[in-house]
Amino acid sequence: MSTDRDVTRIVRSWLEEGVSALPDRVLDTVLDQLPATPQRRAWWPARRLLDMNIPARLAVAAAAVFALAVIGAIAIPKGGGVGGSGPSPTVTPSPSPPPVAVPLGDLAPGATYFWDDPCCVGAGRISFTMPATGWFTFDPIFLGKGTRNPDHFDLYISPHLVGNLYTGGCHWRNTALDPPVGPTVDDLATALNAQAGPGASPPTDVDVGGHLGKKVELSIPANLDVSTCDSDGTFPIFGRWNAGSNGAAPWTYGNGQHNTVYIVDVDGSRQVIDTMYLPGTSAAERAEIDQIVASIHFEKRPASPSPSP
Amino acid sequence: MPDLVGCRKGGTGVDAELIGRAQHGDEEAFASLAVGAGDRLHAVAHRILRDTDLAEDATQQALLAIWRDLPQLRDPARFDAWSYRLLVRACYAEGRRARQWTPNLHILPADSPAGEDLSSVVDRDQLERGFRRLSIDHRAVVVLHHYLDLPLDEVADVVGVPVGTVRSRLHHAMRGLRAALEADARPAAREVAQ
């Protein structure tokens, strides 16, 4: 298994390969086109607002207010409140189309997808249904939603196969448990709960897709600057466990991050479903995570290759 | 001695006086600038798009955009970052165009470097596949950060998104590449939709 530094080194080395020189004919084409390509001169307003007289300023302001009102009337959906994001429109799943492998990009509300990557799924495959709009993925085993920044997860759900635990926290390097955590659901739940520290709620019983297990709640202190935490080679991580080829986990998005970790036994394989939300995530958005978990089914891996969407 | 700005990896050490002349429509001055910038822009486009024809088209479009918009560049010291921004936009456009007309880009032939550093040809193939699965957004941050050595705040400036977004893109892109590298160690499961 490669370390993160190995991967970075290999990627950097690979990027150094390949062509660099621009063929002369391309440069010649560009230079030939210059006479027919007018330059855009820097544009500055002929009259700035402060230079205008009062009636002119009022006219500009009124026009701006009118334009905003028109844009607002178009942009705000009927029934939507002012300020704050309401819950995403939920959908009723249509009668069970076959699940498809998680694609990159936007995930369709109501669609049923599956994970089967052996990196993170121990037995068969895990299918689930998306409850609402706005979920997307850069990485098929990592589904998220960014409510404030469309490219940054404020909440996510991801399957994991947990190897060992760290003693946990910001400075997790070289803190793997020795002896390692035991193989059962209870072993992992107990150790994670101990990692959460005194005052943490004990693990609770759960049923995920008909499989019994435990749920553990973990929070990063709100006053901890996670940017100071040990890096996984690229980014700081508040390290709790080692997820095999995925390295240290859970992925860390900010101070006060809350993870709810589901641990279930699936035909003798310990499966973890890690979910996360950042402070400020609405109750409606958090409920969407619960809906995804509630929709999970563990299935046998089909004999033939799975279809891509 | 000319006033050189932007000297470092990925920078041309461009001549501020040359930029000033090109801003005022001096085609000879722009030709000198283009000769200096063309190779580095093409190298970046080639690494983002992974296709020779698309990379040449993107570089051509970027150079024309640089000529067209050069009068609006206020600070010559920012020429390199500004030119990368125009290049990345051109790469987006070429990437979209390629998706509209072809189901897949063809894989570049592997150029074996003189000093072999990759562990194997398998690594190269896996990386190529993994990289091609990434969106242009993700490829751009990988190339700008790991090829040009731009710090994340400068990458954010070039691609026009917050630093947190760059971090997130880089995080997921590198995870995807790592998974691609390790894919040969396990049975083929499925192909992600392109």
Short mmCIF file of C-alpha atoms in Angstrom, two decimals:
data_model
loop_
_atom_site.label_atom_id
_atom_site.label_comp_id
_atom_site.label_asym_id
_atom_site.label_seq_id
_atom_site.Cartn_x
_atom_site.Cartn_y
_atom_site.Cartn_z
CA MET A 1 0.00 0.00 0.00
CA SER A 2 1.33 3.42 -0.93
CA THR A 3 1.67 6.15 1.62
CA ASP A 4 0.31 9.59 0.82
CA ARG A 5 3.83 10.85 0.31
CA ASP A 6 4.45 8.05 -2.18
CA VAL A 7 1.34 9.01 -4.11
CA THR A 8 2.30 12.67 -4.16
CA ARG A 9 5.80 11.80 -5.33
CA ILE A 10 4.52 9.48 -8.06
CA VAL A 11 1.97 12.03 -9.26
CA ARG A 12 4.57 14.79 -9.33
CA SER A 13 7.00 12.59 -11.21
CA TRP A 14 4.30 11.59 -13.68
CA LEU A 15 3.35 15.22 -14.26
CA GLU A 16 6.94 16.04 -15.12
CA GLU A 17 6.71 13.69 -18.08
CA GLY A 18 5.30 14.64 -21.44
CA VAL A 19 5.51 17.44 -23.92
CA SER A 20 6.04 21.06 -23.08
CA ALA A 21 7.14 22.86 -26.25
CA LEU A 22 4.42 24.62 -28.15
CA PRO A 23 4.70 23.79 -31.86
CA ASP A 24 5.76 26.78 -33.96
CA ARG A 25 2.72 26.43 -36.20
CA VAL A 26 0.42 27.15 -33.23
CA LEU A 27 2.40 30.25 -32.33
CA ASP A 28 2.38 31.33 -35.97
CA THR A 29 -1.39 30.92 -36.12
CA VAL A 30 -1.78 33.10 -33.04
CA LEU A 31 0.48 35.82 -34.40
CA ASP A 32 -1.28 35.72 -37.76
CA GLN A 33 -4.58 36.38 -36.01
CA LEU A 34 -3.42 39.38 -34.01
CA PRO A 35 -4.29 42.02 -36.64
CA ALA A 36 -7.83 40.69 -36.78
CA THR A 37 -8.15 40.48 -33.00
CA PRO A 38 -8.81 43.88 -31.46
CA GLN A 39 -7.60 44.45 -27.95
CA ARG A 40 -10.10 45.28 -25.27
CA ARG A 41 -9.16 48.54 -23.68
CA ALA A 42 -9.54 48.89 -19.95
CA TRP A 43 -13.04 50.07 -19.31
CA TRP A 44 -13.68 52.67 -16.67
CA PRO A 45 -17.06 54.21 -15.99
CA ALA A 46 -17.32 57.58 -17.67
CA ARG A 47 -18.97 58.98 -14.63
CA ARG A 48 -18.62 57.58 -11.18
CA LEU A 49 -21.56 57.70 -8.83
CA LEU A 50 -20.00 60.22 -6.54
CA ASP A 51 -19.46 62.61 -9.42
CA MET A 52 -23.15 62.61 -10.24
CA ASN A 53 -25.64 65.15 -8.98
CA ILE A 54 -28.25 64.02 -6.50
CA PRO A 55 -31.12 63.36 -8.95
CA ALA A 56 -28.79 61.26 -11.10
CA ARG A 57 -27.61 59.28 -8.07
CA LEU A 58 -31.21 58.66 -7.02
CA ALA A 59 -32.05 57.48 -10.52
CA VAL A 60 -29.15 55.03 -10.51
CA ALA A 61 -30.09 53.78 -7.04
CA ALA A 62 -33.73 53.35 -8.03
CA ALA A 63 -32.70 51.42 -11.13
CA ALA A 64 -30.49 49.16 -9.02
CA VAL A 65 -33.30 48.51 -6.51
CA PHE A 66 -35.69 47.73 -9.33
CA ALA A 67 -33.22 45.36 -10.95
CA LEU A 68 -32.65 43.55 -7.64
CA ALA A 69 -36.38 43.28 -7.10
CA VAL A 70 -36.87 41.74 -10.52
CA ILE A 71 -33.98 39.32 -10.02
CA GLY A 72 -35.29 38.43 -6.57
CA ALA A 73 -38.80 37.78 -7.85
CA ILE A 74 -37.39 35.43 -10.44
CA ALA A 75 -34.86 33.73 -8.21
CA ILE A 76 -36.82 33.18 -4.98
CA PRO A 77 -39.10 30.20 -5.29
CA LYS A 78 -42.72 30.63 -4.34
CA GLY A 79 -43.29 29.85 -0.69
CA GLY A 80 -39.61 30.25 0.13
CA GLY A 81 -38.72 32.29 3.17
CA VAL A 82 -36.33 35.17 3.32
CA GLY A 83 -32.81 34.41 4.52
CA GLY A 84 -31.38 31.05 5.37
CA SER A 85 -31.64 27.94 3.32
CA GLY A 86 -34.71 25.83 3.78
CA PRO A 87 -34.64 22.10 3.43
CA SER A 88 -34.05 20.76 -0.03
CA PRO A 89 -37.13 19.57 -1.82
CA THR A 90 -37.59 15.97 -0.92
CA VAL A 91 -38.76 13.40 -3.38
CA THR A 92 -40.61 10.19 -3.13
CA PRO A 93 -38.52 7.40 -4.57
CA SER A 94 -40.11 5.91 -7.64
CA PRO A 95 -40.71 2.18 -7.61
CA SER A 96 -37.35 0.51 -7.28
CA PRO A 97 -35.30 0.89 -10.45
CA PRO A 98 -32.17 -1.24 -10.16
CA PRO A 99 -29.37 0.45 -8.24
CA VAL A 100 -26.49 1.82 -10.24
CA ALA A 101 -22.88 2.45 -9.30
CA VAL A 102 -22.29 5.86 -7.77
CA PRO A 103 -21.26 8.24 -10.56
CA LEU A 104 -19.01 11.24 -10.26
CA GLY A 105 -20.89 14.51 -10.05
CA ASP A 106 -24.47 15.21 -9.05
CA LEU A 107 -26.57 12.46 -7.55
CA ALA A 108 -30.20 12.34 -8.60
CA PRO A 109 -32.82 12.62 -5.85
CA GLY A 110 -34.84 9.44 -5.65
CA ALA A 111 -32.18 7.41 -7.44
CA THR A 112 -30.77 4.28 -5.86
CA TYR A 113 -27.04 3.80 -6.03
CA PHE A 114 -24.60 1.30 -4.67
CA TRP A 115 -21.08 1.14 -3.31
CA ASP A 116 -19.08 -1.97 -3.94
CA ASP A 117 -15.49 -0.77 -3.91
CA PRO A 118 -13.46 -3.33 -1.94
CA CYS A 119 -11.48 -0.45 -0.48
CA CYS A 120 -14.42 0.38 1.70
CA VAL A 121 -17.12 -2.26 1.43
CA GLY A 122 -16.38 -5.54 3.10
CA ALA A 123 -19.04 -7.85 1.76
CA GLY A 124 -21.30 -7.64 -1.24
CA ARG A 125 -22.45 -4.14 -1.92
CA ILE A 126 -24.32 -1.38 -0.15
CA SER A 127 -27.29 0.22 -1.90
CA PHE A 128 -29.06 3.35 -0.76
CA THR A 129 -31.46 5.99 -2.07
CA MET A 130 -30.80 9.70 -2.30
CA PRO A 131 -33.50 11.61 -0.45
CA ALA A 132 -33.09 15.09 -1.87
CA THR A 133 -31.32 17.35 -4.28
CA GLY A 134 -27.86 18.80 -3.81
CA TRP A 135 -25.84 15.66 -3.12
CA PHE A 136 -22.78 15.11 -5.22
CA THR A 137 -19.49 13.32 -5.26
CA PHE A 138 -15.93 13.83 -6.40
CA ASP A 139 -15.15 10.30 -5.41
CA PRO A 140 -17.69 7.48 -5.69
CA ILE A 141 -17.35 6.31 -2.12
CA PHE A 142 -17.73 9.76 -0.66
CA LEU A 143 -21.11 11.46 -1.01
CA GLY A 144 -21.52 14.96 0.26
CA LYS A 145 -23.40 18.14 0.20
CA GLY A 146 -22.16 21.68 0.42
CA THR A 147 -24.87 24.02 1.53
CA ARG A 148 -22.71 27.11 1.77
CA ASN A 149 -20.03 26.37 -0.73
CA PRO A 150 -20.90 24.01 -3.56
CA ASP A 151 -17.45 22.49 -3.63
CA HIS A 152 -16.93 21.92 0.06
CA PHE A 153 -18.75 19.27 2.02
CA ASP A 154 -20.76 20.46 4.98
CA LEU A 155 -22.14 16.97 5.40
CA TYR A 156 -21.18 13.61 3.98
CA ILE A 157 -21.69 9.88 4.18
CA SER A 158 -19.06 7.30 3.30
CA PRO A 159 -18.44 3.59 3.84
CA HIS A 160 -15.25 2.51 5.59
CA LEU A 161 -13.37 -0.58 6.56
CA VAL A 162 -11.61 0.40 9.74
CA GLY A 163 -8.28 -1.19 10.50
CA ASN A 164 -6.88 0.15 13.72
CA LEU A 165 -7.64 3.25 15.75
CA TYR A 166 -5.38 6.07 16.78
CA THR A 167 -5.46 7.26 20.30
CA GLY A 168 -7.21 10.00 18.50
CA GLY A 169 -7.07 13.65 17.99
CA CYS A 170 -5.22 16.38 16.30
CA HIS A 171 -1.80 14.80 16.60
CA TRP A 172 -2.55 11.26 15.61
CA ARG A 173 0.64 10.25 13.87
CA ASN A 174 2.41 7.35 15.57
CA THR A 175 -0.49 6.88 17.98
CA ALA A 176 -1.99 3.67 16.57
CA LEU A 177 -3.42 1.49 19.33
CA ASP A 178 -1.12 -1.28 20.46
CA PRO A 179 -2.46 -3.90 20.68
CA PRO A 180 -4.81 -2.99 17.84
CA VAL A 181 -8.53 -2.74 18.31
CA GLY A 182 -10.36 -6.08 18.26
CA PRO A 183 -12.33 -7.40 15.31
CA THR A 184 -15.92 -7.15 16.53
CA VAL A 185 -18.49 -4.40 16.31
CA ASP A 186 -18.43 -4.00 20.08
CA ASP A 187 -14.63 -3.79 20.12
CA LEU A 188 -14.66 -0.89 17.71
CA ALA A 189 -17.64 0.88 19.26
CA THR A 190 -16.15 0.67 22.73
CA ALA A 191 -12.74 1.88 21.59
CA LEU A 192 -14.19 4.78 19.60
CA ASN A 193 -16.31 5.76 22.55
CA ALA A 194 -13.27 5.70 24.81
CA GLN A 195 -11.49 7.88 22.28
CA ALA A 196 -14.33 10.41 22.52
CA GLY A 197 -13.32 10.96 26.12
CA PRO A 198 -15.16 11.31 29.39
CA GLY A 199 -18.69 12.59 29.12
CA ALA A 200 -19.30 11.02 25.74
CA SER A 201 -22.59 9.25 25.31
CA PRO A 202 -22.19 5.47 25.26
CA PRO A 203 -22.66 3.63 21.97
CA THR A 204 -26.29 2.92 21.14
CA ASP A 205 -27.84 -0.04 19.37
CA VAL A 206 -28.82 0.40 15.75
CA ASP A 207 -30.28 -1.61 12.92
CA VAL A 208 -28.91 -0.71 9.51
CA GLY A 209 -30.43 -2.58 6.60
CA GLY A 210 -31.50 -5.40 8.87
CA HIS A 211 -28.07 -5.78 10.44
CA LEU A 212 -27.59 -4.98 14.08
CA GLY A 213 -24.77 -2.84 15.29
CA LYS A 214 -23.72 0.22 17.25
CA LYS A 215 -23.74 3.93 16.70
CA VAL A 216 -21.07 6.22 18.15
CA GLU A 217 -21.21 10.02 18.24
CA LEU A 218 -17.91 11.91 17.91
CA SER A 219 -17.25 15.64 17.87
CA ILE A 220 -14.17 17.75 17.27
CA PRO A 221 -13.98 20.54 19.84
CA ALA A 222 -15.35 23.75 18.41
CA ASN A 223 -12.41 25.76 19.70
CA LEU A 224 -9.77 23.51 18.12
CA ASP A 225 -8.09 24.87 15.02
CA VAL A 226 -8.03 21.74 12.87
CA SER A 227 -5.60 23.34 10.44
CA THR A 228 -2.91 22.69 13.06
CA CYS A 229 -3.59 18.93 13.10
CA ASP A 230 -1.23 16.31 11.68
CA SER A 231 -1.47 16.05 7.92
CA ASP A 232 -2.27 12.90 5.98
CA GLY A 233 0.26 14.08 3.42
CA THR A 234 -2.02 16.63 1.83
CA PHE A 235 -4.47 17.92 4.42
CA PRO A 236 -4.82 18.15 8.16
CA ILE A 237 -6.84 15.36 9.69
CA PHE A 238 -8.34 14.94 13.14
CA GLY A 239 -7.33 11.29 13.10
CA ARG A 240 -9.53 8.69 14.72
CA TRP A 241 -8.98 5.56 12.66
CA ASN A 242 -6.97 4.11 9.85
CA ALA A 243 -9.14 3.29 6.86
CA GLY A 244 -6.66 1.08 5.03
CA SER A 245 -5.90 2.40 1.58
CA ASN A 246 -7.80 5.58 2.39
CA GLY A 247 -5.39 6.47 5.16
CA ALA A 248 -6.25 8.41 8.26
CA ALA A 249 -9.91 9.21 8.79
CA PRO A 250 -12.43 10.64 9.17
CA TRP A 251 -11.80 13.41 6.67
CA THR A 252 -11.79 16.67 8.45
CA TYR A 253 -13.66 19.69 7.23
CA GLY A 254 -13.67 22.03 10.15
CA ASN A 255 -13.82 22.85 13.81
CA GLY A 256 -16.83 21.43 15.59
CA GLN A 257 -17.26 18.70 12.98
CA HIS A 258 -19.63 16.02 14.23
CA ASN A 259 -19.41 12.42 13.06
CA THR A 260 -22.01 9.76 13.64
CA VAL A 261 -20.38 6.41 13.05
CA TYR A 262 -22.52 3.33 12.36
CA ILE A 263 -20.79 -0.02 12.90
CA VAL A 264 -22.59 -3.15 11.80
CA ASP A 265 -21.73 -6.77 11.23
CA VAL A 266 -22.55 -7.88 7.71
CA ASP A 267 -22.08 -11.59 7.25
CA GLY A 268 -19.02 -11.60 9.44
CA SER A 269 -17.50 -8.44 7.98
CA ARG A 270 -17.40 -5.33 10.14
CA GLN A 271 -18.79 -2.48 8.07
CA VAL A 272 -18.57 1.16 9.10
CA ILE A 273 -20.74 3.91 7.69
CA ASP A 274 -19.28 7.27 8.59
CA THR A 275 -21.49 10.35 8.44
CA MET A 276 -20.54 13.94 9.17
CA TYR A 277 -21.99 17.38 9.47
CA LEU A 278 -20.47 20.72 10.32
CA PRO A 279 -21.92 23.14 12.86
CA GLY A 280 -24.65 25.22 11.31
CA THR A 281 -26.02 22.42 9.17
CA SER A 282 -29.79 22.57 9.32
CA ALA A 283 -31.88 19.89 10.97
CA ALA A 284 -33.46 19.19 7.59
CA GLU A 285 -30.07 18.54 6.01
CA ARG A 286 -29.03 16.33 8.90
CA ALA A 287 -32.26 14.41 8.47
CA GLU A 288 -31.24 13.67 4.91
CA ILE A 289 -28.23 11.75 6.23
CA ASP A 290 -30.56 9.75 8.46
CA GLN A 291 -32.78 9.06 5.46
CA ILE A 292 -29.86 7.72 3.45
CA VAL A 293 -28.80 5.48 6.33
CA ALA A 294 -32.38 4.28 6.73
CA SER A 295 -32.50 3.36 3.04
CA ILE A 296 -29.36 1.21 3.15
CA HIS A 297 -29.53 -2.39 2.01
CA PHE A 298 -26.66 -4.83 2.04
CA GLU A 299 -26.72 -6.97 -1.05
CA LYS A 300 -24.78 -9.85 -2.50
CA ARG A 301 -22.29 -8.75 -5.11
CA PRO A 302 -23.64 -9.80 -8.52
CA ALA A 303 -21.61 -12.31 -10.44
CA SER A 304 -21.27 -10.13 -13.55
CA PRO A 305 -19.72 -6.66 -13.67
CA SER A 306 -22.05 -3.99 -12.40
CA PRO A 307 -23.59 -1.53 -14.85
CA SER A 308 -22.45 2.04 -14.94
CA PRO A 309 -25.13 4.71 -15.02
CA MET B 1 18.55 45.55 -17.61
CA PRO B 2 14.90 44.67 -18.16
CA ASP B 3 12.52 44.64 -15.21
CA LEU B 4 11.81 40.94 -14.84
CA VAL B 5 8.84 39.80 -12.82
CA GLY B 6 7.46 36.38 -12.00
CA CYS B 7 10.73 34.44 -11.94
CA ARG B 8 10.20 30.96 -10.52
CA LYS B 9 9.02 27.57 -11.65
CA GLY B 10 6.04 28.08 -13.92
CA GLY B 11 6.92 31.69 -14.39
CA THR B 12 8.53 33.27 -17.38
CA GLY B 13 10.35 36.10 -15.70
CA VAL B 14 8.42 38.37 -18.00
CA ASP B 15 9.68 41.77 -18.94
CA ALA B 16 7.38 44.46 -17.54
CA GLU B 17 8.41 46.84 -20.28
CA LEU B 18 7.52 44.22 -22.89
CA ILE B 19 4.11 43.77 -21.30
CA GLY B 20 3.60 47.51 -21.32
CA ARG B 21 4.34 47.71 -25.03
CA ALA B 22 2.10 44.76 -25.82
CA GLN B 23 -0.68 46.38 -23.81
CA HIS B 24 -0.50 49.28 -26.22
CA GLY B 25 -0.89 47.07 -29.27
CA ASP B 26 2.77 46.36 -30.11
CA GLU B 27 2.53 43.02 -31.92
CA GLU B 28 6.28 42.44 -31.89
CA ALA B 29 6.39 42.84 -28.15
CA PHE B 30 3.49 40.42 -27.82
CA ALA B 31 5.26 37.94 -30.08
CA SER B 32 8.22 37.99 -27.70
CA LEU B 33 5.89 37.49 -24.76
CA ALA B 34 4.08 34.65 -26.53
CA VAL B 35 7.32 32.86 -27.34
CA GLY B 36 8.23 32.97 -23.67
CA ALA B 37 4.79 32.05 -22.36
CA GLY B 38 3.73 29.59 -25.05
CA ASP B 39 5.72 26.60 -23.84
CA ARG B 40 4.73 26.89 -20.20
CA LEU B 41 1.07 27.43 -21.06
CA HIS B 42 1.10 24.50 -23.45
CA ALA B 43 2.79 22.30 -20.86
CA VAL B 44 0.03 23.07 -18.38
CA ALA B 45 -2.77 22.63 -20.93
CA HIS B 46 -1.31 19.32 -22.04
CA ARG B 47 -1.19 18.04 -18.51
CA ILE B 48 -4.73 19.13 -17.72
CA LEU B 49 -6.37 17.93 -20.93
CA ARG B 50 -4.18 14.86 -21.63
CA ASP B 51 -4.66 15.34 -25.34
CA THR B 52 -2.24 16.94 -27.78
CA ASP B 53 -4.79 18.51 -30.14
CA LEU B 54 -6.96 19.87 -27.34
CA ALA B 55 -3.92 21.26 -25.55
CA GLU B 56 -2.74 23.07 -28.66
CA ASP B 57 -6.21 24.50 -29.25
CA ALA B 58 -6.50 25.61 -25.62
CA THR B 59 -3.08 27.25 -25.72
CA GLN B 60 -3.93 29.04 -28.95
CA GLN B 61 -7.19 30.32 -27.49
CA ALA B 62 -5.44 31.38 -24.30
CA LEU B 63 -2.74 33.30 -26.17
CA LEU B 64 -5.35 35.13 -28.22
CA ALA B 65 -7.30 35.92 -25.05
CA ILE B 66 -4.09 37.24 -23.47
CA TRP B 67 -3.55 39.55 -26.45
CA ARG B 68 -7.16 40.69 -26.42
CA ASP B 69 -7.36 41.36 -22.68
CA LEU B 70 -3.81 42.45 -21.98
CA PRO B 71 -4.71 46.15 -21.77
CA GLN B 72 -6.88 45.28 -18.77
CA LEU B 73 -3.99 43.74 -16.81
CA ARG B 74 -3.11 46.40 -14.27
CA ASP B 75 -0.15 44.75 -12.57
CA PRO B 76 2.52 43.22 -14.86
CA ALA B 77 3.84 41.23 -11.89
CA ARG B 78 0.63 39.23 -12.07
CA PHE B 79 1.10 38.32 -15.72
CA ASP B 80 1.87 34.65 -15.06
CA ALA B 81 -1.04 33.99 -12.72
CA TRP B 82 -3.35 35.98 -14.97
CA SER B 83 -2.26 34.05 -18.06
CA TYR B 84 -2.83 30.73 -16.25
CA ARG B 85 -6.33 31.89 -15.40
CA LEU B 86 -7.07 32.50 -19.08
CA LEU B 87 -5.48 29.17 -19.95
CA VAL B 88 -7.56 27.24 -17.43
CA ARG B 89 -10.70 28.87 -18.85
CA ALA B 90 -9.62 27.78 -22.32
CA CYS B 91 -9.06 24.26 -20.98
CA TYR B 92 -12.59 24.20 -19.58
CA ALA B 93 -13.92 25.25 -22.98
CA GLU B 94 -11.86 22.64 -24.82
CA GLY B 95 -12.84 19.98 -22.31
CA ARG B 96 -16.51 20.77 -22.81
CA ARG B 97 -16.11 20.76 -26.57
CA ALA B 98 -14.36 17.41 -26.45
CA ARG B 99 -17.14 15.91 -24.35
CA GLN B 100 -19.74 17.14 -26.84
CA TRP B 101 -18.08 15.57 -29.83
CA THR B 102 -16.21 12.54 -28.65
CA PRO B 103 -17.11 9.89 -26.11
CA ASN B 104 -13.56 9.69 -24.83
CA LEU B 105 -10.27 11.44 -25.20
CA HIS B 106 -7.56 9.21 -26.51
CA ILE B 107 -4.84 8.26 -24.08
CA LEU B 108 -1.51 9.94 -24.60
CA PRO B 109 1.37 7.73 -25.51
CA ALA B 110 3.57 7.35 -22.49
CA ASP B 111 6.80 9.26 -22.90
CA SER B 112 9.50 7.45 -21.02
CA PRO B 113 11.62 9.99 -19.24
CA ALA B 114 15.36 9.67 -19.39
CA GLY B 115 15.57 9.25 -15.65
CA GLU B 116 12.94 6.62 -14.97
CA ASP B 117 11.29 7.58 -11.70
CA LEU B 118 7.91 5.88 -11.79
CA SER B 119 7.85 2.43 -10.36
CA SER B 120 6.37 0.85 -13.46
CA VAL B 121 4.42 1.30 -16.64
CA VAL B 122 1.43 0.05 -14.69
CA ASP B 123 1.64 3.12 -12.46
CA ARG B 124 1.56 5.34 -15.51
CA ASP B 125 -1.45 3.61 -17.00
CA GLN B 126 -3.31 3.63 -13.72
CA LEU B 127 -2.53 7.28 -13.18
CA GLU B 128 -3.60 8.16 -16.71
CA ARG B 129 -6.92 6.43 -16.21
CA GLY B 130 -7.43 7.86 -12.77
CA PHE B 131 -6.56 11.36 -13.90
CA ARG B 132 -8.89 11.17 -16.87
CA ARG B 133 -11.75 10.29 -14.54
CA LEU B 134 -11.29 13.61 -12.76
CA SER B 135 -13.17 16.69 -13.87
CA ILE B 136 -11.23 19.53 -15.47
CA ASP B 137 -11.74 21.45 -12.19
CA HIS B 138 -9.93 18.76 -10.27
CA ARG B 139 -7.23 18.20 -12.85
CA ALA B 140 -6.47 21.91 -12.92
CA VAL B 141 -5.76 22.14 -9.19
CA VAL B 142 -3.56 19.03 -9.30
CA VAL B 143 -1.50 20.42 -12.18
CA LEU B 144 -1.26 23.96 -10.80
CA HIS B 145 -0.24 22.72 -7.36
CA HIS B 146 1.83 19.64 -8.10
CA TYR B 147 3.31 20.58 -11.47
CA LEU B 148 3.70 24.34 -11.20
CA ASP B 149 4.23 24.29 -7.42
CA LEU B 150 1.77 27.13 -6.95
CA PRO B 151 0.69 27.48 -3.33
CA LEU B 152 -2.99 26.82 -2.70
CA ASP B 153 -3.91 30.50 -2.35
CA GLU B 154 -2.44 31.18 -5.77
CA VAL B 155 -4.20 28.17 -7.23
CA ALA B 156 -7.42 29.61 -5.79
CA ASP B 157 -6.68 32.92 -7.45
CA VAL B 158 -6.03 31.28 -10.81
CA VAL B 159 -9.11 29.09 -10.85
CA GLY B 160 -11.29 31.73 -9.19
CA VAL B 161 -12.59 29.75 -6.21
CA PRO B 162 -12.01 29.97 -2.45
CA VAL B 163 -8.92 28.31 -0.97
CA GLY B 164 -11.16 25.84 0.87
CA THR B 165 -12.58 24.73 -2.44
CA VAL B 166 -9.08 24.22 -3.82
CA ARG B 167 -8.21 22.14 -0.76
CA SER B 168 -11.32 20.06 -1.20
CA ARG B 169 -10.68 19.52 -4.91
CA LEU B 170 -7.09 18.58 -4.30
CA HIS B 171 -8.02 16.25 -1.48
CA HIS B 172 -10.49 14.33 -3.60
CA ALA B 173 -8.35 14.38 -6.71
CA MET B 174 -5.38 12.92 -4.86
CA ARG B 175 -7.60 10.32 -3.25
CA GLY B 176 -8.88 9.38 -6.68
CA LEU B 177 -5.35 9.08 -8.02
CA ARG B 178 -4.28 7.04 -5.06
CA ALA B 179 -7.21 4.71 -5.60
CA ALA B 180 -6.25 4.44 -9.27
CA LEU B 181 -2.69 3.52 -8.36
CA GLU B 182 -3.93 0.84 -6.04
CA ALA B 183 -6.53 -0.48 -8.45
CA ASP B 184 -4.08 -2.99 -9.92
CA ALA B 185 -3.84 -4.61 -6.54
CA ARG B 186 -7.46 -5.67 -6.57
CA PRO B 187 -9.83 -7.16 -9.13
CA ALA B 188 -11.46 -4.80 -11.59
CA ALA B 189 -14.83 -3.89 -10.17
CA ARG B 190 -16.42 -1.39 -12.48
CA GLU B 191 -15.72 1.59 -14.61
CA VAL B 192 -17.01 4.91 -13.41
CA ALA B 193 -19.10 6.69 -16.01
CA GLN B 194 -17.01 9.14 -18.01
#
